[in-house]
Short mmCIF file of N, CA and C in Angstrom, two decimals:
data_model
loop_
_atom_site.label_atom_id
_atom_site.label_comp_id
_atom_site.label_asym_id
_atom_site.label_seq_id
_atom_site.Cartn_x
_atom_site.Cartn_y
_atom_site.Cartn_z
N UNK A 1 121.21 -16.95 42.47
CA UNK A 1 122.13 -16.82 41.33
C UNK A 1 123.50 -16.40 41.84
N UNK A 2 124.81 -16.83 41.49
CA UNK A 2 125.47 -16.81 41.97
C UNK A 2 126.44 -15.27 41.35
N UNK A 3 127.28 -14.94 41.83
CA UNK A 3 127.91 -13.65 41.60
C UNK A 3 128.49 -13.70 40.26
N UNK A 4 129.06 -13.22 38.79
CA UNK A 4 129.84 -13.29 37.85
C UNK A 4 131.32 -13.26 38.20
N UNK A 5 131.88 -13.95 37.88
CA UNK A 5 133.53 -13.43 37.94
C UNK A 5 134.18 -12.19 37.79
N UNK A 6 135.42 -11.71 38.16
CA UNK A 6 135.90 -10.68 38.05
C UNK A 6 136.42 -11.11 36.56
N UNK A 7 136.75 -10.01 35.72
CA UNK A 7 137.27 -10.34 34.56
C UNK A 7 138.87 -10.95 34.85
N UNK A 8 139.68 -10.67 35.62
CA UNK A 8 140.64 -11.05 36.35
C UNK A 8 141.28 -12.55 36.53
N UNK A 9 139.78 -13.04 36.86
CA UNK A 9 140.11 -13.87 37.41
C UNK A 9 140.17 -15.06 35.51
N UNK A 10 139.43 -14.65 34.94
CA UNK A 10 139.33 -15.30 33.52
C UNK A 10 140.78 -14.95 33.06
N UNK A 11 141.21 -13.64 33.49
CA UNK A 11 142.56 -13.96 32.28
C UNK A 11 143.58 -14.71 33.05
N UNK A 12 143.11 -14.74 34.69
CA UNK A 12 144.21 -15.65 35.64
C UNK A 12 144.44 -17.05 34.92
N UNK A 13 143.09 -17.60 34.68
CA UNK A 13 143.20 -18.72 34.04
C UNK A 13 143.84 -18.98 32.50
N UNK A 14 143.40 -18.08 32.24
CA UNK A 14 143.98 -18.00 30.39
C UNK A 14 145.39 -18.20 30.39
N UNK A 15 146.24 -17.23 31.18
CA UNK A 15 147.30 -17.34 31.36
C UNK A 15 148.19 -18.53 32.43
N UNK A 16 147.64 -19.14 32.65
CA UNK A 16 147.39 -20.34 33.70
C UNK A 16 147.74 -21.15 32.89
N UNK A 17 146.42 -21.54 31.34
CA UNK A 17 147.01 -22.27 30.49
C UNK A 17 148.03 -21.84 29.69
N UNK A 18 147.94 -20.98 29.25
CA UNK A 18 149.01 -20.71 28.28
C UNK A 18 150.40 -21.01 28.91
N UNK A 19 150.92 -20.43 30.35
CA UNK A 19 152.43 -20.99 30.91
C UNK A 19 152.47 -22.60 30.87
N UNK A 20 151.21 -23.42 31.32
CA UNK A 20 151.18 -24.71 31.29
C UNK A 20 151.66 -24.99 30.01
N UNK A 21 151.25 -24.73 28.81
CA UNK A 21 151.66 -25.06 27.16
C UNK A 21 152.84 -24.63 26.85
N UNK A 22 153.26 -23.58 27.38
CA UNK A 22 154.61 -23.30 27.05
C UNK A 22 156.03 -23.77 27.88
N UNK A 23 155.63 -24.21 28.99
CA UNK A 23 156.19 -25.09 29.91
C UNK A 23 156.62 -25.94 29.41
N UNK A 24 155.32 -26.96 29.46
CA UNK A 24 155.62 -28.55 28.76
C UNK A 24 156.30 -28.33 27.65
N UNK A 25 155.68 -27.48 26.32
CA UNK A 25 156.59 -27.59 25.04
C UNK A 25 157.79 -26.96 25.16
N UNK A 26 158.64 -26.07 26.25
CA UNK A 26 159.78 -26.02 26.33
C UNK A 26 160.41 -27.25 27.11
N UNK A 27 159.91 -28.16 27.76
CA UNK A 27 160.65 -29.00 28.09
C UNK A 27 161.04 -29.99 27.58
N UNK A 28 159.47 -30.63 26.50
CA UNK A 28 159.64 -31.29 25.81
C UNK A 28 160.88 -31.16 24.30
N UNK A 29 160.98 -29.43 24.28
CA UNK A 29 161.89 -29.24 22.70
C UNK A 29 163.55 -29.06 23.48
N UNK A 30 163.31 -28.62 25.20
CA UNK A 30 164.77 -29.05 25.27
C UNK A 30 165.39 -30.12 25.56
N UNK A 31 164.33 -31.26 25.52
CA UNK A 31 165.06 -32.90 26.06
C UNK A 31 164.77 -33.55 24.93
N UNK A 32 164.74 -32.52 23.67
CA UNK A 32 164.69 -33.20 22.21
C UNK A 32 163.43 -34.58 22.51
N UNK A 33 162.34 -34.04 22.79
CA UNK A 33 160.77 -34.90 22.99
C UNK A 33 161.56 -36.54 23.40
N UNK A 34 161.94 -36.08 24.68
CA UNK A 34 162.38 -37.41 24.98
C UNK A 34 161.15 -37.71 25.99
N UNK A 35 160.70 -38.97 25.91
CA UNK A 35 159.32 -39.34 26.40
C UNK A 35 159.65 -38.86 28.28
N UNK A 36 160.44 -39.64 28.76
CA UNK A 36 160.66 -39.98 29.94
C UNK A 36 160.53 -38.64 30.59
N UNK A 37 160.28 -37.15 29.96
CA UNK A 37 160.62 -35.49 30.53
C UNK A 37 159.20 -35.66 30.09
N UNK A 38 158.45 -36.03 29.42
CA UNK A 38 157.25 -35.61 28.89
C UNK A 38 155.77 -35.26 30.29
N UNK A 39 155.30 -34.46 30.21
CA UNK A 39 154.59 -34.32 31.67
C UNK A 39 153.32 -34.14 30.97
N UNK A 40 152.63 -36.08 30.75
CA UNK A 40 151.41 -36.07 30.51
C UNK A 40 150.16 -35.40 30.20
N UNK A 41 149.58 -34.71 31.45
CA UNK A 41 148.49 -34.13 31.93
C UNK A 41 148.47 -32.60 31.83
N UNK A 42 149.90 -32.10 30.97
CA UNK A 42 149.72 -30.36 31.16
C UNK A 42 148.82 -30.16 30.45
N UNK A 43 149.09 -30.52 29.01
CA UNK A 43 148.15 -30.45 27.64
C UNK A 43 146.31 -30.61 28.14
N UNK A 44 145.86 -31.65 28.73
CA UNK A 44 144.93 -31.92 28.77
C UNK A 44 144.05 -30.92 30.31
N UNK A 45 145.29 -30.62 31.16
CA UNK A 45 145.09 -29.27 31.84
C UNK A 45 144.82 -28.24 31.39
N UNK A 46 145.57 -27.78 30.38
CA UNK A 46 145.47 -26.39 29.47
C UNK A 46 144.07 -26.25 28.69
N UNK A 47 144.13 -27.69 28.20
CA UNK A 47 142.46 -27.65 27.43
C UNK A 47 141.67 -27.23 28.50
N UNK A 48 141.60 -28.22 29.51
CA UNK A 48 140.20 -27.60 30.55
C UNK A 48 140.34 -26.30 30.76
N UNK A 49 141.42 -25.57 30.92
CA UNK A 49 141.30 -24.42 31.29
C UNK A 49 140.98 -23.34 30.09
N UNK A 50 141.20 -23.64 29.11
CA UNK A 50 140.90 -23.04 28.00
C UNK A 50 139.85 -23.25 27.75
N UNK A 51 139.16 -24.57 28.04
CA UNK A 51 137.54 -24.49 27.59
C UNK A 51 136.62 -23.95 28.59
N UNK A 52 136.73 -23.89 29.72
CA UNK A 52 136.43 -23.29 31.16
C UNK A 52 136.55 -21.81 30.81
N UNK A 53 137.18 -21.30 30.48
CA UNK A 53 137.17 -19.41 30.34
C UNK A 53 136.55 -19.38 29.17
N UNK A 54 136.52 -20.00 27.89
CA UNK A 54 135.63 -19.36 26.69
C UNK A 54 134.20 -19.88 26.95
N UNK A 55 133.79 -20.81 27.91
CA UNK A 55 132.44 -21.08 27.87
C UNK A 55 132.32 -20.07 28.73
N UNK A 56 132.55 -19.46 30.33
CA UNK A 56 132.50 -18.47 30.81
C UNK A 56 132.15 -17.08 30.50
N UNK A 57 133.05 -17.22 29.23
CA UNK A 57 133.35 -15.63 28.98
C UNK A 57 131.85 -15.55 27.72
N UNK A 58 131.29 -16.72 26.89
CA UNK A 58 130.36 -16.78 26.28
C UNK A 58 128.97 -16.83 26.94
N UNK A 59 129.35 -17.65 27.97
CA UNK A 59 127.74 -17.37 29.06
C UNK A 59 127.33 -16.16 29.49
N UNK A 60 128.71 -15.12 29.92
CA UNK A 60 128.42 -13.67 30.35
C UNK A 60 128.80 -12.72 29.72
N UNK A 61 128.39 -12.72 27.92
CA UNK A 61 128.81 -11.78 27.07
C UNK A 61 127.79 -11.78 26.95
N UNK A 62 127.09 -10.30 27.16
CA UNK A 62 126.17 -9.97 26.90
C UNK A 62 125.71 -10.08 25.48
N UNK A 63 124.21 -10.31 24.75
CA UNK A 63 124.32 -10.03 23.31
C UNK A 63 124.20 -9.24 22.87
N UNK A 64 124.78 -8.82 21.27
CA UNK A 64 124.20 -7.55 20.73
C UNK A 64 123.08 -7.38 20.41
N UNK A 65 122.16 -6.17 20.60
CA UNK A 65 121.12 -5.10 20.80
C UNK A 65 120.37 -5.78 21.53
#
């Protein structure tokens, strides 16, 4: 069985996505969503990483009683 994560390292990622989302949507609202600035793959980065820490953090939450 392999070791659990540091809690650390889950919010590394959380916050990983979240700069990715706020990145892209500041670049996209300062080149007025001009396609050609648009950087594809952040969005669909941010998801994985967002779905990657809540399945994580649900596999090793312990349950109540």
């Amino acid at each position: 069985m392999s070791q659990p994560q540091r809690p650390w390292q889950i919010a590394l990622l959380v916050v990983m996505a979240i700069l990715l989302t706020v990145a892209d949507t500041y670049i996209l609202i300062k080149d007025g969503f001009h396609p050609d600035h648009y950087i594809p793959y952040v969005y669909p980065a941010a998801l994985v990483f967002w779905i990657f820490a809540s399945r994580f953090v649900i596999k090793h939450t312990p349950p109540d009683g």
